[in-house]
Tab-separated table of C-alpha atoms in Angstrom:
chain	number	residue	atom	x	y	z
A	1	MET	CA	-97.948	-91.625	39.479
A	2	THR	CA	-99.057	-89.294	42.113
A	3	GLU	CA	-100.770	-86.070	41.480
A	4	GLU	CA	-97.716	-84.158	42.502
A	5	ASN	CA	-95.476	-85.923	39.973
A	6	LYS	CA	-97.820	-85.272	37.112
A	7	ARG	CA	-97.838	-81.622	37.941
A	8	ASP	CA	-94.038	-81.581	37.787
A	9	GLU	CA	-93.948	-83.154	34.282
A	10	LEU	CA	-96.505	-80.717	32.897
A	11	GLU	CA	-94.522	-77.610	34.027
A	12	GLU	CA	-91.697	-76.326	31.697
A	13	PRO	CA	-88.271	-76.114	33.198
A	14	ILE	CA	-87.068	-72.591	34.013
A	15	PRO	CA	-83.585	-71.777	32.407
A	16	PHE	CA	-80.798	-70.727	34.757
A	17	GLU	CA	-78.773	-67.589	33.768
A	18	GLU	CA	-75.338	-67.170	35.263
A	19	GLU	CA	-74.568	-63.691	36.416
A	20	PRO	CA	-71.107	-62.348	37.226
A	21	TYR	CA	-70.155	-62.029	40.779
A	22	ALA	CA	-71.563	-58.894	42.078
A	23	PHE	CA	-69.874	-59.033	45.400
A	24	MET	CA	-66.209	-58.886	44.116
A	25	GLN	CA	-64.349	-56.982	41.250
A	26	GLU	CA	-61.404	-59.120	40.165
A	27	ASN	CA	-58.279	-57.647	38.377
A	28	ILE	CA	-55.998	-60.101	36.647
A	29	ARG	CA	-52.231	-59.201	37.037
A	30	PRO	CA	-49.422	-60.670	34.968
A	31	ASN	CA	-47.397	-63.319	36.595
A	32	PRO	CA	-44.076	-62.097	38.007
A	33	PRO	CA	-41.083	-62.792	35.737
A	34	ARG	CA	-39.412	-65.980	36.339
A	35	ARG	CA	-35.741	-66.254	37.312
A	36	ARG	CA	-34.782	-67.931	34.021
A	37	GLN	CA	-36.306	-65.127	31.967
A	38	ILE	CA	-34.372	-62.500	33.945
A	39	LEU	CA	-31.071	-64.273	33.387
A	40	LYS	CA	-31.804	-64.596	29.676
A	41	THR	CA	-32.441	-60.822	29.326
A	42	LEU	CA	-29.229	-59.953	31.194
A	43	GLY	CA	-27.288	-62.260	28.900
A	44	VAL	CA	-28.569	-60.501	25.796
A	45	ILE	CA	-27.550	-57.090	27.220
A	46	VAL	CA	-24.035	-58.296	28.110
A	47	VAL	CA	-23.447	-59.828	24.669
A	48	GLY	CA	-24.739	-56.671	22.926
A	49	GLY	CA	-22.407	-54.446	24.959
A	50	PHE	CA	-19.445	-56.678	24.168
A	51	VAL	CA	-20.175	-56.543	20.425
A	52	PHE	CA	-20.605	-52.712	20.510
A	53	GLY	CA	-17.286	-52.278	22.357
A	54	LEU	CA	-15.512	-54.573	19.891
A	55	VAL	CA	-16.810	-52.632	16.856
A	56	SER	CA	-15.944	-49.224	18.462
A	57	GLY	CA	-12.396	-50.418	19.149
A	58	LEU	CA	-11.926	-51.537	15.560
A	59	ILE	CA	-13.147	-48.135	14.236
A	60	PHE	CA	-10.869	-46.206	16.627
A	61	ASN	CA	-7.802	-48.228	15.604
A	62	THR	CA	-8.609	-47.715	11.921
A	63	VAL	CA	-8.846	-43.908	12.309
A	64	LYS	CA	-5.732	-43.781	14.479
A	65	ASN	CA	-3.644	-45.752	11.985
A	66	ASN	CA	-5.011	-43.796	9.002
A	67	PRO	CA	-5.047	-40.036	9.847
A	68	GLU	CA	-6.207	-39.126	6.353
A	69	ALA	CA	-9.425	-41.011	6.961
A	70	ALA	CA	-10.166	-38.624	9.874
A	71	GLU	CA	-9.599	-35.448	7.738
A	72	SER	CA	-12.513	-33.998	5.869
A	73	ALA	CA	-12.077	-31.890	2.727
A	74	VAL	CA	-11.536	-28.161	3.299
A	75	SER	CA	-13.030	-25.631	0.902
A	76	PHE	CA	-13.041	-21.862	0.860
A	77	GLU	CA	-15.813	-19.881	-0.726
A	78	GLU	CA	-15.215	-16.476	-2.254
A	79	ALA	CA	-16.977	-13.846	-0.197
A	80	ASP	CA	-19.410	-11.617	-2.029
A	81	PRO	CA	-18.246	-8.040	-1.369
A	82	GLU	CA	-21.810	-6.800	-1.820
A	83	GLN	CA	-23.171	-9.090	0.883
A	84	PRO	CA	-22.858	-7.779	4.446
A	85	THR	CA	-20.328	-9.566	6.626
A	86	PRO	CA	-20.829	-10.256	10.329
A	87	GLU	CA	-18.717	-7.147	11.026
A	88	ASP	CA	-20.697	-5.140	8.431
A	89	PRO	CA	-24.413	-5.893	8.745
A	90	GLY	CA	-25.252	-3.459	5.949
A	91	THR	CA	-26.744	0.002	5.787
A	92	PRO	CA	-30.008	0.830	7.564
A	93	GLU	CA	-31.748	0.900	4.170
A	94	GLU	CA	-30.755	-2.744	3.600
A	95	MET	CA	-31.972	-3.954	6.993
A	96	PRO	CA	-35.623	-4.961	7.514
A	97	GLU	CA	-37.600	-2.620	9.665
A	98	THR	CA	-38.275	-4.121	13.064
A	99	PRO	CA	-39.684	-2.483	16.140
A	100	THR	CA	-36.973	-1.301	18.464
A	101	PRO	CA	-37.620	-2.435	22.021
A	102	THR	CA	-36.667	-0.158	24.847
A	103	PRO	CA	-33.365	-1.524	26.152
A	104	THR	CA	-32.998	-2.210	29.803
A	105	PRO	CA	-29.669	-0.921	31.153
A	106	GLN	CA	-27.475	-3.824	32.059
A	107	PRO	CA	-24.141	-3.697	33.864
A	108	GLU	CA	-21.142	-4.306	31.607
A	109	PRO	CA	-19.649	-7.748	32.230
A	110	GLU	CA	-16.059	-7.787	33.390
A	111	LEU	CA	-13.762	-8.933	30.564
A	112	SER	CA	-10.985	-11.413	31.118
A	113	PRO	CA	-7.385	-10.402	30.241
A	114	GLU	CA	-7.570	-12.533	27.085
A	115	GLU	CA	-10.831	-10.864	26.023
A	116	LYS	CA	-9.356	-7.404	26.644
A	117	ARG	CA	-6.317	-8.188	24.509
A	118	ALA	CA	-8.543	-9.522	21.725
A	119	GLU	CA	-10.708	-6.392	21.882
A	120	GLU	CA	-7.678	-4.094	21.735
A	121	ALA	CA	-6.229	-6.054	18.792
A	122	ALA	CA	-9.521	-5.802	16.889
A	123	LEU	CA	-9.617	-2.037	17.503
A	124	GLN	CA	-6.030	-1.615	16.294
A	125	ILE	CA	-6.772	-3.586	13.118
A	126	LYS	CA	-9.840	-1.456	12.478
A	127	ASN	CA	-7.857	1.765	12.977
A	128	PHE	CA	-5.083	0.476	10.685
A	129	ARG	CA	-7.552	-0.314	7.921
A	130	THR	CA	-9.178	3.088	8.313
A	131	LEU	CA	-5.787	4.825	8.079
A	132	ARG	CA	-4.719	2.886	4.990
A	133	GLN	CA	-8.003	3.611	3.250
A	134	ALA	CA	-7.728	7.308	4.107
A	135	MET	CA	-4.199	7.469	2.631
A	136	ALA	CA	-5.338	5.622	-0.498
A	137	ASP	CA	-8.120	8.194	-0.893
A	138	ILE	CA	-5.540	11.000	-0.644
A	139	ALA	CA	-3.467	9.398	-3.422
A	140	ALA	CA	-6.433	8.920	-5.786
A	141	GLU	CA	-6.320	12.428	-7.277
A	142	PRO	CA	-2.497	12.734	-7.645
A	143	ALA	CA	-2.458	9.270	-9.248
A	144	ARG	CA	-4.309	10.746	-12.215
A	145	ALA	CA	-1.174	12.793	-12.961
A	146	MET	CA	1.040	9.696	-13.152
A	147	VAL	CA	1.991	8.136	-16.498
A	148	ASN	CA	4.090	5.190	-17.573
A	149	VAL	CA	7.042	6.151	-19.783
A	150	SER	CA	8.475	3.512	-22.131
A	151	ILE	CA	11.351	3.582	-24.578
A	152	ILE	CA	11.146	0.860	-27.236
A	153	THR	CA	14.294	-0.110	-29.097
A	154	SER	CA	14.754	-2.660	-31.881
A	155	THR	CA	17.756	-4.919	-32.425
A	156	GLU	CA	18.623	-7.191	-35.328
A	157	ASP	CA	20.720	-10.333	-34.933
A	158	TRP	CA	22.941	-12.162	-37.420
A	159	PHE	CA	19.921	-13.945	-38.861
A	160	GLU	CA	18.124	-10.636	-39.543
A	161	SER	CA	15.606	-11.412	-36.828
A	162	VAL	CA	14.299	-8.208	-35.238
A	163	SER	CA	13.468	-8.127	-31.538
A	164	GLU	CA	12.095	-5.269	-29.459
A	165	ASN	CA	13.308	-4.257	-26.007
A	166	THR	CA	11.267	-2.048	-23.712
A	167	ARG	CA	12.491	-0.032	-20.735
A	168	SER	CA	9.798	1.564	-18.578
A	169	GLY	CA	9.390	3.862	-15.622
A	170	SER	CA	7.053	6.440	-14.156
A	171	GLY	CA	6.540	10.057	-15.094
A	172	VAL	CA	4.363	12.813	-13.699
A	173	ILE	CA	2.410	15.496	-15.539
A	174	VAL	CA	3.785	18.829	-14.260
A	175	GLY	CA	2.339	21.275	-16.767
A	176	ASP	CA	-0.186	22.022	-19.478
A	177	THR	CA	0.820	24.714	-21.987
A	178	GLY	CA	-2.439	24.585	-23.884
A	179	GLN	CA	-0.654	22.827	-26.732
A	180	ASN	CA	1.297	20.123	-24.860
A	181	LEU	CA	1.185	18.189	-21.658
A	182	LEU	CA	4.583	18.352	-19.914
A	183	ILE	CA	5.798	15.145	-18.261
A	184	LEU	CA	8.722	14.990	-15.826
A	185	THR	CA	10.717	11.768	-15.556
A	186	ASN	CA	14.246	10.414	-14.982
A	187	GLU	CA	16.825	11.113	-17.677
A	188	ALA	CA	18.329	7.644	-17.166
A	189	LEU	CA	15.146	6.201	-18.647
A	190	ILE	CA	15.597	8.003	-21.952
A	191	SER	CA	18.006	7.038	-24.709
A	192	ASP	CA	18.887	8.766	-27.979
A	193	GLU	CA	17.547	5.864	-29.998
A	194	GLY	CA	14.170	4.280	-29.642
A	195	HIS	CA	10.464	4.967	-29.812
A	196	LEU	CA	9.263	7.007	-26.830
A	197	VAL	CA	5.669	6.482	-25.673
A	198	VAL	CA	3.649	7.268	-22.565
A	199	THR	CA	0.608	5.489	-21.137
A	200	MET	CA	-1.920	7.808	-19.524
A	201	ALA	CA	-4.031	7.103	-16.442
A	202	ASP	CA	-6.902	5.850	-18.621
A	203	GLY	CA	-4.642	3.328	-20.378
A	204	THR	CA	-4.319	5.149	-23.696
A	205	ILE	CA	-0.841	5.159	-25.308
A	206	HIS	CA	0.642	8.209	-27.024
A	207	ASP	CA	3.905	9.214	-28.672
A	208	ALA	CA	6.124	11.574	-26.685
A	209	ALA	CA	9.182	13.721	-27.424
A	210	VAL	CA	12.022	15.080	-25.288
A	211	ARG	CA	11.686	18.776	-24.552
A	212	LYS	CA	14.794	19.325	-22.422
A	213	SER	CA	17.007	17.413	-19.979
A	214	ASP	CA	19.498	18.226	-17.226
A	215	ALA	CA	22.410	15.884	-16.558
A	216	ALA	CA	23.189	17.394	-13.140
A	217	SER	CA	19.777	16.682	-11.606
A	218	GLY	CA	19.048	13.658	-13.804
A	219	LEU	CA	15.663	15.094	-14.811
A	220	VAL	CA	14.039	15.392	-18.223
A	221	VAL	CA	10.760	16.902	-19.438
A	222	LEU	CA	8.758	15.243	-22.218
A	223	THR	CA	5.907	16.624	-24.306
A	224	VAL	CA	2.706	14.995	-25.538
A	225	PRO	CA	0.562	17.100	-27.903
A	226	ARG	CA	-2.918	17.796	-26.569
A	227	SER	CA	-4.235	17.311	-30.088
A	228	ASP	CA	-3.306	13.620	-29.811
A	229	LEU	CA	-5.509	13.177	-26.744
A	230	SER	CA	-9.251	12.604	-26.742
A	231	GLU	CA	-11.603	14.584	-24.533
A	232	GLU	CA	-12.078	11.489	-22.390
A	233	THR	CA	-8.318	11.192	-21.824
A	234	LEU	CA	-7.974	14.897	-21.020
A	235	GLU	CA	-10.715	14.508	-18.425
A	236	ALA	CA	-9.059	11.390	-16.983
A	237	VAL	CA	-5.680	13.060	-16.324
A	238	THR	CA	-4.643	16.026	-14.224
A	239	VAL	CA	-1.580	18.183	-13.550
A	240	ALA	CA	0.290	17.352	-10.328
A	241	LYS	CA	0.662	19.993	-7.637
A	242	LEU	CA	4.254	20.578	-6.560
A	243	GLY	CA	4.514	21.190	-2.828
A	244	SER	CA	7.304	22.473	-0.627
A	245	SER	CA	9.711	19.970	0.881
A	246	GLN	CA	11.195	22.544	3.239
A	247	TYR	CA	8.174	22.051	5.498
A	248	THR	CA	8.434	18.264	5.409
A	249	LYS	CA	9.563	16.838	8.749
A	250	VAL	CA	11.285	13.611	9.698
A	251	GLY	CA	8.652	11.109	10.823
A	252	GLU	CA	5.937	12.637	8.659
A	253	PRO	CA	3.698	10.114	6.851
A	254	VAL	CA	4.111	10.120	3.065
A	255	ILE	CA	2.828	8.133	0.084
A	256	ALA	CA	4.833	6.902	-2.918
A	257	ILE	CA	2.890	6.543	-6.180
A	258	GLY	CA	3.792	5.680	-9.753
A	259	SER	CA	5.907	2.551	-9.776
A	260	PRO	CA	7.831	2.754	-6.482
A	261	VAL	CA	8.285	-1.026	-6.305
A	262	GLY	CA	8.942	-1.404	-10.018
A	263	TYR	CA	5.348	-2.101	-11.073
A	264	THR	CA	3.137	0.442	-12.809
A	265	GLY	CA	0.330	1.699	-10.605
A	266	SER	CA	1.918	0.479	-7.370
A	267	MET	CA	1.661	2.426	-4.133
A	268	GLU	CA	3.616	2.497	-0.875
A	269	PHE	CA	2.857	4.029	2.527
A	270	GLY	CA	5.556	5.041	4.992
A	271	GLU	CA	7.298	7.965	6.577
A	272	VAL	CA	10.284	10.225	6.079
A	273	THR	CA	13.307	8.920	7.971
A	274	ALA	CA	15.989	11.495	7.061
A	275	LEU	CA	16.434	14.845	5.302
A	276	SER	CA	19.986	15.608	6.358
A	277	GLN	CA	21.937	14.130	3.443
A	278	ASN	CA	22.952	16.509	0.672
A	279	ILE	CA	23.647	15.525	-2.914
A	280	THR	CA	26.405	17.631	-4.449
A	281	VAL	CA	25.979	18.218	-8.172
A	282	SER	CA	27.304	20.776	-10.604
A	283	ASP	CA	26.373	24.295	-9.384
A	284	SER	CA	23.790	22.997	-6.941
A	285	LEU	CA	23.171	21.125	-3.732
A	286	TYR	CA	20.121	18.893	-3.541
A	287	THR	CA	18.529	17.316	-0.486
A	288	LEU	CA	18.040	13.556	-0.404
A	289	MET	CA	14.763	12.457	1.166
A	290	SER	CA	15.058	9.022	2.767
A	291	THR	CA	12.048	6.904	3.688
A	292	ASN	CA	11.346	3.531	5.255
A	293	MET	CA	9.426	2.347	2.182
A	294	TYR	CA	10.712	-0.454	-0.021
A	295	GLY	CA	11.636	0.842	-3.464
A	296	LYS	CA	14.544	-0.951	-5.105
A	297	GLY	CA	14.582	0.013	-8.779
A	298	GLY	CA	11.332	1.962	-8.497
A	299	SER	CA	10.340	5.359	-9.835
A	300	GLY	CA	7.568	7.890	-9.295
A	301	VAL	CA	6.901	10.646	-6.802
A	302	ILE	CA	6.352	11.064	-3.072
A	303	ILE	CA	3.323	13.036	-1.919
A	304	ASP	CA	2.368	14.380	1.490
A	305	LEU	CA	-0.999	14.042	3.204
A	306	ASN	CA	-2.253	17.074	1.266
A	307	GLY	CA	-1.652	15.275	-2.034
A	308	MET	CA	1.244	17.593	-2.943
A	309	VAL	CA	4.449	16.301	-4.556
A	310	VAL	CA	7.326	16.712	-2.083
A	311	GLY	CA	9.863	14.315	-3.605
A	312	LEU	CA	10.959	12.818	-6.922
A	313	VAL	CA	11.944	9.171	-6.622
A	314	ALA	CA	15.584	8.886	-7.707
A	315	PRO	CA	16.737	5.256	-8.020
A	316	HIS	CA	20.166	6.370	-9.316
A	317	LEU	CA	20.817	8.032	-5.950
A	318	THR	CA	20.127	4.903	-3.891
A	319	PRO	CA	23.378	3.447	-2.475
A	320	GLU	CA	24.320	-0.089	-3.441
A	321	GLY	CA	22.593	-2.623	-1.200
A	322	ASP	CA	20.036	-0.109	0.107
A	323	GLU	CA	16.490	-1.139	-0.808
A	324	THR	CA	14.618	1.775	0.783
A	325	LEU	CA	13.017	4.483	-1.308
A	326	LYS	CA	15.094	7.629	-1.862
A	327	ALA	CA	13.928	10.843	-3.535
A	328	LEU	CA	15.077	14.319	-4.441
A	329	ALA	CA	13.341	16.851	-2.214
A	330	ILE	CA	11.195	18.980	-4.506
A	331	THR	CA	12.067	22.505	-3.334
A	332	PRO	CA	15.732	22.665	-4.486
A	333	VAL	CA	14.868	21.331	-7.965
A	334	LYS	CA	11.792	23.452	-8.659
A	335	GLY	CA	13.850	26.028	-10.557
A	336	VAL	CA	15.359	23.342	-12.772
A	337	ILE	CA	11.929	21.832	-13.493
A	338	GLU	CA	10.621	25.262	-14.444
A	339	ARG	CA	13.452	25.900	-16.872
A	340	LEU	CA	13.138	22.447	-18.416
A	341	SER	CA	9.384	22.912	-18.812
A	342	ASN	CA	9.876	26.259	-20.544
A	343	ASN	CA	12.743	24.945	-22.695
A	344	ILE	CA	15.156	27.438	-21.133
A	345	PRO	CA	18.856	26.478	-21.010
A	346	ILE	CA	20.347	25.485	-17.660
A	347	ASN	CA	23.110	27.927	-16.716
A	348	TYR	CA	26.419	26.334	-15.925
A	349	MET	CA	29.679	27.341	-14.199
A	350	GLY	CA	31.014	23.960	-13.151
A	351	ILE	CA	31.710	24.066	-9.413
A	352	GLN	CA	30.640	21.705	-6.665
A	353	GLY	CA	30.498	22.983	-3.124
A	354	SER	CA	29.115	22.823	0.407
A	355	ASN	CA	27.744	25.399	2.804
A	356	ILE	CA	29.831	27.280	5.388
A	357	THR	CA	27.197	28.229	7.950
A	358	GLU	CA	27.614	30.782	10.704
A	359	GLN	CA	28.145	27.987	13.230
A	360	ILE	CA	30.925	26.481	11.102
A	361	ALA	CA	32.411	29.925	10.536
A	362	GLU	CA	32.531	30.641	14.270
A	363	ALA	CA	34.126	27.268	14.985
A	364	THR	CA	36.726	27.371	12.188
A	365	GLY	CA	37.294	31.044	11.402
A	366	MET	CA	36.252	30.447	7.771
A	367	PRO	CA	34.050	33.025	6.023
A	368	VAL	CA	30.337	32.297	5.514
A	369	GLY	CA	29.612	31.228	1.943
A	370	VAL	CA	30.011	28.303	-0.480
A	371	TYR	CA	33.127	26.186	-0.008
A	372	VAL	CA	34.335	24.926	-3.404
A	373	THR	CA	34.980	21.181	-3.113
A	374	SER	CA	35.805	20.607	-6.792
A	375	VAL	CA	35.972	22.384	-10.132
A	376	GLU	CA	34.975	20.498	-13.258
A	377	ASN	CA	37.545	20.328	-16.029
A	378	ASP	CA	36.952	22.540	-19.057
A	379	SER	CA	34.171	24.353	-17.227
A	380	PRO	CA	33.696	28.179	-17.137
A	381	ALA	CA	34.819	28.212	-13.473
A	382	PHE	CA	37.960	26.224	-14.366
A	383	ALA	CA	38.735	28.660	-17.188
A	384	ALA	CA	38.278	31.615	-14.803
A	385	GLY	CA	40.831	30.203	-12.339
A	386	LEU	CA	38.690	28.972	-9.438
A	387	GLN	CA	40.258	26.273	-7.275
A	388	PRO	CA	39.101	23.748	-4.675
A	389	GLY	CA	39.226	25.398	-1.241
A	390	ASP	CA	37.971	28.762	-2.468
A	391	ILE	CA	34.940	30.202	-0.679
A	392	ILE	CA	32.417	32.071	-2.843
A	393	THR	CA	30.853	34.979	-0.912
A	394	GLY	CA	29.309	37.005	-3.738
A	395	LEU	CA	28.000	36.849	-7.313
A	396	ASP	CA	27.842	40.324	-8.875
A	397	ASP	CA	25.796	42.340	-6.375
A	398	THR	CA	24.301	39.321	-4.551
A	399	VAL	CA	25.734	38.133	-1.221
A	400	ILE	CA	26.202	34.350	-1.337
A	401	THR	CA	25.624	32.633	2.007
A	402	ASP	CA	24.820	29.093	0.859
A	403	MET	CA	24.539	26.869	-2.188
A	404	GLU	CA	20.829	27.532	-2.605
A	405	THR	CA	21.417	31.289	-2.931
A	406	TYR	CA	24.245	30.687	-5.398
A	407	HIS	CA	22.132	28.298	-7.516
A	408	ASN	CA	19.063	30.560	-7.613
A	409	ARG	CA	21.142	33.599	-8.610
A	410	LEU	CA	22.924	31.602	-11.320
A	411	MET	CA	19.645	30.316	-12.761
A	412	ALA	CA	18.240	33.854	-12.890
A	413	LEU	CA	21.100	35.129	-15.068
A	414	PRO	CA	20.856	35.433	-18.851
A	415	SER	CA	22.788	32.680	-20.592
A	416	GLU	CA	26.254	33.494	-21.967
A	417	LYS	CA	26.593	36.397	-19.524
A	418	ALA	CA	29.885	37.343	-17.904
A	419	VAL	CA	29.594	37.639	-14.125
A	420	THR	CA	31.926	38.483	-11.272
A	421	LEU	CA	32.498	36.015	-8.431
A	422	ILE	CA	33.726	37.351	-5.070
A	423	VAL	CA	36.010	34.644	-3.689
A	424	MET	CA	37.906	34.266	-0.399
A	425	ARG	CA	41.124	32.279	-0.877
A	426	MET	CA	43.447	31.061	1.854
A	427	GLY	CA	46.822	32.851	1.841
A	428	THR	CA	49.778	33.089	4.180
A	429	ASP	CA	47.921	35.655	6.289
A	430	GLY	CA	44.539	33.993	6.191
A	431	TYR	CA	41.679	34.339	3.729
A	432	VAL	CA	42.210	37.029	1.106
A	433	PRO	CA	39.343	38.342	-1.095
A	434	GLY	CA	39.566	38.171	-4.868
A	435	GLU	CA	37.386	38.723	-7.939
A	436	TYR	CA	37.061	36.319	-10.852
A	437	THR	CA	35.166	36.918	-14.072
A	438	VAL	CA	33.251	33.858	-15.228
A	439	GLN	CA	31.482	33.445	-18.568
A	440	VAL	CA	28.216	31.671	-17.788
A	441	ALA	CA	27.551	28.794	-20.192
A	442	ALA	CA	24.351	26.975	-21.028
A	443	ARG	CA	23.703	23.270	-21.201
């Protein structure tokens, strides 16, 4: 072995360390998808779409053939009147305090015709509600004067079984004497037999008695002793204010209270449609107030927008088949109500007549006065010799120009008094004056 070989065996081998390539940075990218993989993915998408379309079609056909399956349940919740609605966000005290930003003026957007119509309709509805509420507020105080009048009768059948029948209607408190409350109602409601009771505005029930009635007007006044009423009831009721129907105009808004539609405590709003029809009764001529309010079989009173009574609902004066509310205008019957309230007899002669106005007199040549259309049998006028066709022009020293003057003068006379009627009667040479003495009776 040479010297050089020995030296190589004695030296330790030097380990070799591999280092990464420093001259190149290599990034490994995924292999591009193969054609088979692409086709496989497209196949999955196509099959999935076909299955989705098939399921959607089945659901559509099921809903179409079964409409009830497409309807969801509908429910309505009762609104809380104390909670603000979208139209009524509440009072400022109820709203949280928030800073008010300074608004920037913006031009008003132009509304479409449909939006304008909707806005006008909403305004009309709001105005209608406001009007109805205002009229209801007017009626609140007069409604305290309304009562329900009931007559209770008992009947017994063959088997000695007793049953009670009740007939009811409205009345109105027209006076307070300090001892009794005076209640005006329709005479047709009252019968000779039966238990008469009234229900006050606070719901308390009390016995009542007939004070006086008048067959000609169909009115009757009842009494309820104040001693039967508690302080609470006396505070709950009030006396109605009688207005003047001579100032009431056709077309004027009015309110019917009492039981105008046949139910106690009902109320109707409407307007006067006519005041031209006269109701001829014994020794008087009343005015019929017609309205456009429904009132078949109802009772009560009609008030104006001042809360004053201007009409007394009179169902017995409503023609057959007419279902609108009719009433006696209050002014011509005020004298009768006063006499009934004071228990004063109603003077009676027994004639029915119509007015001969100056216009009629000029057109016909008849004298101005009261034209006698009929004379009741066995009446004071019949006994004195009055006849249909006579024209009454005077009563004692009072000139009679119309039925109202005649009625007022008759009511002012003492009962059982003999009076002189100045009468024009048609003769061969025209109307001839005559005097007839009539003994005024009382009823």
